[in-house]
């Protein structure tokens, strides 16, 4: 099964070599020719290519013990007539090795030059080890290791019990495996292989179409706008393109956008935006709020001035809150007016008094 | 002299004060004008709160050799498989969610701030400055809560759909709302079809959420709240019509959407480009057949033109989306190209979504190979930056890579697509974890199949395992590539990767790996060979470990066991040693014993391995192992058994093959007396193999021969 896969892939490689890229062979020709004189000079070069040939032929040759010999020497189980199932793949696989060598020879002859050298190169390319410059013996053997043992086995005429079991289980496996591993994947995988020999994809320019001729360039007008819709669209877009942060800075960015950390650059007035447009003097000089109701002197004035000093140093109140605070005292004192007048601390002389005096 | 200087300094200070006074509070930007003392501070550059952070973040490159930032916290727990990554990230977020849940459930415990100024501590939580809304408990709306229009505005703003509906009901329904709020709510309801959207806060949940493919079927809630609000609105404004039509079209209530559009047109209510875009997106639901549909599409475009509305890039993607969903074929492709050309004439560049739909239309799985991607990529490469404009934009890169891998099989183009994704800020267009992994699946597959070996390994080293963990099918492809490339070292490492990625239980994959290891074993360095042997031994051990665990835990679905071929591959790899004391011999024994006990499916594909093993074991001095192997071969009926038993016996007895053969022709009885037990087992295997007799017969015969031998020995 596995070696079969391997062979199939080899063929794939080979087919690509042969059919898909004819220019490559053309390009290779001079290279081969250029190498020829060098090879002739070398002592071992000739013999090595011959060795390769011999090896290839040996692989094609029959197994060491022929069938008849085998039966002569060992008593074998009586042959049972079997139904010959037309196992297409099996037959194909047997001939693949032969086909490869044959095809390689043909190609080499078509190219001309040093035929054997070219053939050996082609074969070495096909059979795994991709090593163009040195077609050594070991390279070839390495590439063919699996296939050789396979070959000897397949020429055996009768199936032993072991092989029978093997064949059946393998067949069963190939059949049952498909549904088990997602079938879609399988078809996807097999498709490209079939498509391999297809022609080059034809390129289409996407801007080559004929315009419909409906719209004329004119004033841009998109009609009514939907605020919330737009906003939600943006939200969905952000969701679709957001990614988990990839470093601490990005995490900080996310937190900043969610409003969980101080904004950079650090501003200790963040979150006090409503006070942004209030002048600082309105926070500090709040004595003016006393004018008009507070006595100009005496304990109440003294108390209120202290309140103002305290408030002016308070960083947490808004100007409005400070004003309200003072107004609370105003109401308080005014509600206690009677008592205050009695003990003589509620004199509004300088303010209201002067105004009265002038009138 | 001095006084002069002092004077000028005073002057400068005065000027400064003047300038200060002239700008209210001194908070305005300093003027670029030159001050008299020669010092001119540069004008202030206004920066957003995240600008500095973004600049800093840009200095941190991605390190493919490190785990993602979210997995950093505990180096011992850095996840390596897809499953673990997912559960790690989601668990971390689950912790945050639990905290948020407690905060919301027990909101009353979180109303005070320790750091508030003392006199304000008694007032509710919103008094701290700055107030952090993200940390404040979410308001809960139920039947008792007192709500104002402000609450409704808040819920709409934050897309809290269910809360918005609740508040709407508490406020007294349609009649007690002003038009502006009604319209906002209508838009919210239409946009989400009255379904609560995903929260913005839980990034990981969205990232790992299973891809929900948008279903192209009518899901619009007929007679829902949106419909009610719309009917109650009087007079029906253009905005109201737009909202309801867009909502219906978005959820494929095509007929009613078109009827309403018709109604609006008859009443002379102007609509918007967005409305027409949504109508174009669902025009296929009105008609059957390609020609009728194309006609309908064109008539809508014409209508748009009559209304004086100009198309935008979303018009283009809406058209292409409709066209691509109608199937394939020359006619549709022509229409699509016409629409693209029309928009190009108006200066509208196709968005990523438009390109995505074009790819869907042209590059069909079964169809002819059409290369439009090269042009698209060239166009995108020329753009300064790629901005996401629609949520569907995230489909582009995964589809483009899929086309590179399956349709065009072009590794160069794939590299260009990848380079484009890695450029600038484009990586955010990869979408979510699911899409990302499909994207990399395509990339790795196409690279394995068509790229040079060095490039492939380079890519794999960058991506695996921190950025991408290959799925089993991709792993298979990688193993195949490594085998062809003859990288034994990496193949040996692939086993540990399989374990780490959680694929080690996939028997098919492990078997593939084993055969790959066998195929490229011979020409590796000694060091690598040792590594491969180690890996093979480990595979067997892992299998046994899993079985033990299975027995202990009583699992429902037993894992598949390694096949006989895989076991024989292990045997082949591990038996490659001349040293009797090599620990791998125990692995070999173990494997052969398993074969013998029929714990593996099928029979070995290459029985020659076992024949070789028998000989090797005999040479090294492990006759029991040799006997075991030969017996197994004979029992399975492999023809190699005869030759193997003869040769093994030859090695054991240190005699030439012919002599052994003649010896074997002798009486069993005499053999039994003269041979070592394991040699006798080999001889028996020979007989089984030769006569082809079934096992029980040979057993009985051997039993009889044993008794014979005993009697004969007694005689002696």
mmCIF file with all atom_site columns, C-alpha atoms in Angstrom, chain B residues 312-423:
data_model
loop_
_atom_site.group_PDB
_atom_site.id
_atom_site.type_symbol
_atom_site.label_atom_id
_atom_site.label_alt_id
_atom_site.label_comp_id
_atom_site.label_asym_id
_atom_site.label_entity_id
_atom_site.label_seq_id
_atom_site.pdbx_PDB_ins_code
_atom_site.Cartn_x
_atom_site.Cartn_y
_atom_site.Cartn_z
_atom_site.occupancy
_atom_site.B_iso_or_equiv
_atom_site.pdbx_formal_charge
_atom_site.auth_seq_id
_atom_site.auth_comp_id
_atom_site.auth_asym_id
_atom_site.auth_atom_id
_atom_site.pdbx_PDB_model_num
ATOM 1   C CA . UNK B 1 312 ? -20.386 52.965 -3.291  1.00 0.00 ? 312 UNK B CA 1
ATOM 2   C CA . UNK B 1 313 ? -18.023 50.062 -2.793  1.00 0.00 ? 313 UNK B CA 1
ATOM 3   C CA . UNK B 1 314 ? -20.660 48.208 -0.836  1.00 0.00 ? 314 UNK B CA 1
ATOM 4   C CA . UNK B 1 315 ? -22.966 48.373 -3.839  1.00 0.00 ? 315 UNK B CA 1
ATOM 5   C CA . UNK B 1 316 ? -20.329 46.509 -5.766  1.00 0.00 ? 316 UNK B CA 1
ATOM 6   C CA . UNK B 1 317 ? -19.856 43.822 -3.147  1.00 0.00 ? 317 UNK B CA 1
ATOM 7   C CA . UNK B 1 318 ? -23.612 43.441 -2.715  1.00 0.00 ? 318 UNK B CA 1
ATOM 8   C CA . UNK B 1 319 ? -24.041 42.864 -6.472  1.00 0.00 ? 319 UNK B CA 1
ATOM 9   C CA . UNK B 1 320 ? -21.167 40.405 -6.594  1.00 0.00 ? 320 UNK B CA 1
ATOM 10  C CA . UNK B 1 321 ? -22.450 38.615 -3.546  1.00 0.00 ? 321 UNK B CA 1
ATOM 11  C CA . UNK B 1 322 ? -25.800 38.057 -5.194  1.00 0.00 ? 322 UNK B CA 1
ATOM 12  C CA . UNK B 1 323 ? -24.225 36.994 -8.463  1.00 0.00 ? 323 UNK B CA 1
ATOM 13  C CA . UNK B 1 324 ? -21.792 34.581 -6.855  1.00 0.00 ? 324 UNK B CA 1
ATOM 14  C CA . UNK B 1 325 ? -24.590 32.916 -4.929  1.00 0.00 ? 325 UNK B CA 1
ATOM 15  C CA . UNK B 1 326 ? -26.520 32.161 -8.113  1.00 0.00 ? 326 UNK B CA 1
ATOM 16  C CA . UNK B 1 327 ? -24.051 29.553 -9.279  1.00 0.00 ? 327 UNK B CA 1
ATOM 17  C CA . UNK B 1 328 ? -21.420 29.735 -11.916 1.00 0.00 ? 328 UNK B CA 1
ATOM 18  C CA . UNK B 1 329 ? -21.213 29.973 -15.649 1.00 0.00 ? 329 UNK B CA 1
ATOM 19  C CA . UNK B 1 330 ? -20.000 32.221 -18.359 1.00 0.00 ? 330 UNK B CA 1
ATOM 20  C CA . UNK B 1 331 ? -23.065 34.464 -18.289 1.00 0.00 ? 331 UNK B CA 1
ATOM 21  C CA . UNK B 1 332 ? -22.813 35.287 -14.603 1.00 0.00 ? 332 UNK B CA 1
ATOM 22  C CA . UNK B 1 333 ? -19.082 35.834 -14.862 1.00 0.00 ? 333 UNK B CA 1
ATOM 23  C CA . UNK B 1 334 ? -19.620 38.316 -17.660 1.00 0.00 ? 334 UNK B CA 1
ATOM 24  C CA . UNK B 1 335 ? -22.217 40.205 -15.652 1.00 0.00 ? 335 UNK B CA 1
ATOM 25  C CA . UNK B 1 336 ? -19.871 40.300 -12.667 1.00 0.00 ? 336 UNK B CA 1
ATOM 26  C CA . UNK B 1 337 ? -17.087 41.747 -14.779 1.00 0.00 ? 337 UNK B CA 1
ATOM 27  C CA . UNK B 1 338 ? -19.505 44.314 -16.179 1.00 0.00 ? 338 UNK B CA 1
ATOM 28  C CA . UNK B 1 339 ? -20.470 45.444 -12.693 1.00 0.00 ? 339 UNK B CA 1
ATOM 29  C CA . UNK B 1 340 ? -16.816 45.714 -11.710 1.00 0.00 ? 340 UNK B CA 1
ATOM 30  C CA . UNK B 1 341 ? -16.059 47.755 -14.814 1.00 0.00 ? 341 UNK B CA 1
ATOM 31  C CA . UNK B 1 342 ? -19.054 49.991 -14.165 1.00 0.00 ? 342 UNK B CA 1
ATOM 32  C CA . UNK B 1 343 ? -17.842 50.758 -10.671 1.00 0.00 ? 343 UNK B CA 1
ATOM 33  C CA . UNK B 1 344 ? -14.294 51.272 -11.820 1.00 0.00 ? 344 UNK B CA 1
ATOM 34  C CA . UNK B 1 345 ? -15.578 53.860 -14.231 1.00 0.00 ? 345 UNK B CA 1
ATOM 35  C CA . UNK B 1 346 ? -17.071 55.712 -11.278 1.00 0.00 ? 346 UNK B CA 1
ATOM 36  C CA . UNK B 1 347 ? -13.815 55.474 -9.376  1.00 0.00 ? 347 UNK B CA 1
ATOM 37  C CA . UNK B 1 348 ? -14.954 52.804 -6.937  1.00 0.00 ? 348 UNK B CA 1
ATOM 38  C CA . UNK B 1 349 ? -12.212 50.316 -6.136  1.00 0.00 ? 349 UNK B CA 1
ATOM 39  C CA . UNK B 1 350 ? -13.402 46.822 -5.234  1.00 0.00 ? 350 UNK B CA 1
ATOM 40  C CA . UNK B 1 351 ? -13.181 46.034 -1.548  1.00 0.00 ? 351 UNK B CA 1
ATOM 41  C CA . UNK B 1 352 ? -11.815 42.785 -0.187  1.00 0.00 ? 352 UNK B CA 1
ATOM 42  C CA . UNK B 1 353 ? -15.347 41.442 0.047   1.00 0.00 ? 353 UNK B CA 1
ATOM 43  C CA . UNK B 1 354 ? -15.890 42.138 -3.637  1.00 0.00 ? 354 UNK B CA 1
ATOM 44  C CA . UNK B 1 355 ? -12.714 40.253 -4.451  1.00 0.00 ? 355 UNK B CA 1
ATOM 45  C CA . UNK B 1 356 ? -13.835 37.426 -2.209  1.00 0.00 ? 356 UNK B CA 1
ATOM 46  C CA . UNK B 1 357 ? -17.095 37.051 -4.096  1.00 0.00 ? 357 UNK B CA 1
ATOM 47  C CA . UNK B 1 358 ? -15.249 37.228 -7.407  1.00 0.00 ? 358 UNK B CA 1
ATOM 48  C CA . UNK B 1 359 ? -13.002 34.383 -6.306  1.00 0.00 ? 359 UNK B CA 1
ATOM 49  C CA . UNK B 1 360 ? -16.074 32.410 -5.279  1.00 0.00 ? 360 UNK B CA 1
ATOM 50  C CA . UNK B 1 361 ? -17.602 32.991 -8.662  1.00 0.00 ? 361 UNK B CA 1
ATOM 51  C CA . UNK B 1 362 ? -14.602 32.230 -10.855 1.00 0.00 ? 362 UNK B CA 1
ATOM 52  C CA . UNK B 1 363 ? -12.638 29.585 -8.997  1.00 0.00 ? 363 UNK B CA 1
ATOM 53  C CA . UNK B 1 364 ? -15.046 26.718 -8.611  1.00 0.00 ? 364 UNK B CA 1
ATOM 54  C CA . UNK B 1 365 ? -13.776 23.415 -7.361  1.00 0.00 ? 365 UNK B CA 1
ATOM 55  C CA . UNK B 1 366 ? -14.952 21.485 -10.372 1.00 0.00 ? 366 UNK B CA 1
ATOM 56  C CA . UNK B 1 367 ? -14.756 24.234 -12.915 1.00 0.00 ? 367 UNK B CA 1
ATOM 57  C CA . UNK B 1 368 ? -11.961 25.134 -15.285 1.00 0.00 ? 368 UNK B CA 1
ATOM 58  C CA . UNK B 1 369 ? -8.880  26.743 -13.850 1.00 0.00 ? 369 UNK B CA 1
ATOM 59  C CA . UNK B 1 370 ? -9.199  30.486 -14.074 1.00 0.00 ? 370 UNK B CA 1
ATOM 60  C CA . UNK B 1 371 ? -6.548  32.769 -12.773 1.00 0.00 ? 371 UNK B CA 1
ATOM 61  C CA . UNK B 1 372 ? -8.001  36.042 -11.572 1.00 0.00 ? 372 UNK B CA 1
ATOM 62  C CA . UNK B 1 373 ? -6.101  36.006 -8.325  1.00 0.00 ? 373 UNK B CA 1
ATOM 63  C CA . UNK B 1 374 ? -2.824  37.224 -9.813  1.00 0.00 ? 374 UNK B CA 1
ATOM 64  C CA . UNK B 1 375 ? -4.493  40.431 -10.952 1.00 0.00 ? 375 UNK B CA 1
ATOM 65  C CA . UNK B 1 376 ? -6.285  40.872 -7.670  1.00 0.00 ? 376 UNK B CA 1
ATOM 66  C CA . UNK B 1 377 ? -3.106  40.469 -5.666  1.00 0.00 ? 377 UNK B CA 1
ATOM 67  C CA . UNK B 1 378 ? -1.273  42.866 -7.956  1.00 0.00 ? 378 UNK B CA 1
ATOM 68  C CA . UNK B 1 379 ? -4.015  45.420 -7.380  1.00 0.00 ? 379 UNK B CA 1
ATOM 69  C CA . UNK B 1 380 ? -3.961  44.960 -3.611  1.00 0.00 ? 380 UNK B CA 1
ATOM 70  C CA . UNK B 1 381 ? -0.181  45.157 -3.509  1.00 0.00 ? 381 UNK B CA 1
ATOM 71  C CA . UNK B 1 382 ? -0.364  48.538 -5.149  1.00 0.00 ? 382 UNK B CA 1
ATOM 72  C CA . UNK B 1 383 ? -2.691  49.904 -2.514  1.00 0.00 ? 383 UNK B CA 1
ATOM 73  C CA . UNK B 1 384 ? -1.193  51.895 0.270   1.00 0.00 ? 384 UNK B CA 1
ATOM 74  C CA . UNK B 1 385 ? -3.052  50.038 2.951   1.00 0.00 ? 385 UNK B CA 1
ATOM 75  C CA . UNK B 1 386 ? -5.978  47.701 3.069   1.00 0.00 ? 386 UNK B CA 1
ATOM 76  C CA . UNK B 1 387 ? -8.774  48.904 5.250   1.00 0.00 ? 387 UNK B CA 1
ATOM 77  C CA . UNK B 1 388 ? -11.478 46.596 6.420   1.00 0.00 ? 388 UNK B CA 1
ATOM 78  C CA . UNK B 1 389 ? -14.832 48.051 5.462   1.00 0.00 ? 389 UNK B CA 1
ATOM 79  C CA . UNK B 1 390 ? -17.153 45.101 5.899   1.00 0.00 ? 390 UNK B CA 1
ATOM 80  C CA . UNK B 1 391 ? -17.184 42.122 8.196   1.00 0.00 ? 391 UNK B CA 1
ATOM 81  C CA . UNK B 1 392 ? -17.026 39.794 5.181   1.00 0.00 ? 392 UNK B CA 1
ATOM 82  C CA . UNK B 1 393 ? -13.621 41.223 4.279   1.00 0.00 ? 393 UNK B CA 1
ATOM 83  C CA . UNK B 1 394 ? -12.105 38.670 6.588   1.00 0.00 ? 394 UNK B CA 1
ATOM 84  C CA . UNK B 1 395 ? -13.114 35.929 4.156   1.00 0.00 ? 395 UNK B CA 1
ATOM 85  C CA . UNK B 1 396 ? -10.764 37.147 1.484   1.00 0.00 ? 396 UNK B CA 1
ATOM 86  C CA . UNK B 1 397 ? -7.396  35.877 2.624   1.00 0.00 ? 397 UNK B CA 1
ATOM 87  C CA . UNK B 1 398 ? -8.542  32.396 3.533   1.00 0.00 ? 398 UNK B CA 1
ATOM 88  C CA . UNK B 1 399 ? -10.316 32.052 0.201   1.00 0.00 ? 399 UNK B CA 1
ATOM 89  C CA . UNK B 1 400 ? -7.361  33.445 -1.726  1.00 0.00 ? 400 UNK B CA 1
ATOM 90  C CA . UNK B 1 401 ? -5.024  30.984 -0.068  1.00 0.00 ? 401 UNK B CA 1
ATOM 91  C CA . UNK B 1 402 ? -7.478  28.178 -0.755  1.00 0.00 ? 402 UNK B CA 1
ATOM 92  C CA . UNK B 1 403 ? -7.507  29.125 -4.417  1.00 0.00 ? 403 UNK B CA 1
ATOM 93  C CA . UNK B 1 404 ? -3.695  29.145 -4.459  1.00 0.00 ? 404 UNK B CA 1
ATOM 94  C CA . UNK B 1 405 ? -3.595  25.705 -2.943  1.00 0.00 ? 405 UNK B CA 1
ATOM 95  C CA . UNK B 1 406 ? -6.442  23.818 -4.597  1.00 0.00 ? 406 UNK B CA 1
ATOM 96  C CA . UNK B 1 407 ? -7.348  25.704 -7.703  1.00 0.00 ? 407 UNK B CA 1
ATOM 97  C CA . UNK B 1 408 ? -4.145  27.204 -9.088  1.00 0.00 ? 408 UNK B CA 1
ATOM 98  C CA . UNK B 1 409 ? -1.576  25.138 -7.195  1.00 0.00 ? 409 UNK B CA 1
ATOM 99  C CA . UNK B 1 410 ? 0.803   28.019 -7.414  1.00 0.00 ? 410 UNK B CA 1
ATOM 100 C CA . UNK B 1 411 ? 3.263   28.355 -4.587  1.00 0.00 ? 411 UNK B CA 1
ATOM 101 C CA . UNK B 1 412 ? 4.645   31.693 -5.761  1.00 0.00 ? 412 UNK B CA 1
ATOM 102 C CA . UNK B 1 413 ? 1.239   33.251 -5.690  1.00 0.00 ? 413 UNK B CA 1
ATOM 103 C CA . UNK B 1 414 ? 0.648   31.758 -2.264  1.00 0.00 ? 414 UNK B CA 1
ATOM 104 C CA . UNK B 1 415 ? 3.794   33.447 -1.049  1.00 0.00 ? 415 UNK B CA 1
ATOM 105 C CA . UNK B 1 416 ? 2.602   36.746 -2.421  1.00 0.00 ? 416 UNK B CA 1
ATOM 106 C CA . UNK B 1 417 ? -0.735  36.372 -0.669  1.00 0.00 ? 417 UNK B CA 1
ATOM 107 C CA . UNK B 1 418 ? 1.055   35.567 2.550   1.00 0.00 ? 418 UNK B CA 1
ATOM 108 C CA . UNK B 1 419 ? 3.389   38.539 2.185   1.00 0.00 ? 419 UNK B CA 1
ATOM 109 C CA . UNK B 1 420 ? 0.352   40.741 1.671   1.00 0.00 ? 420 UNK B CA 1
ATOM 110 C CA . UNK B 1 421 ? -1.280  39.439 4.817   1.00 0.00 ? 421 UNK B CA 1
ATOM 111 C CA . UNK B 1 422 ? 1.878   40.040 6.815   1.00 0.00 ? 422 UNK B CA 1
ATOM 112 C CA . UNK B 1 423 ? 2.230   43.585 5.523   1.00 0.00 ? 423 UNK B CA 1
#
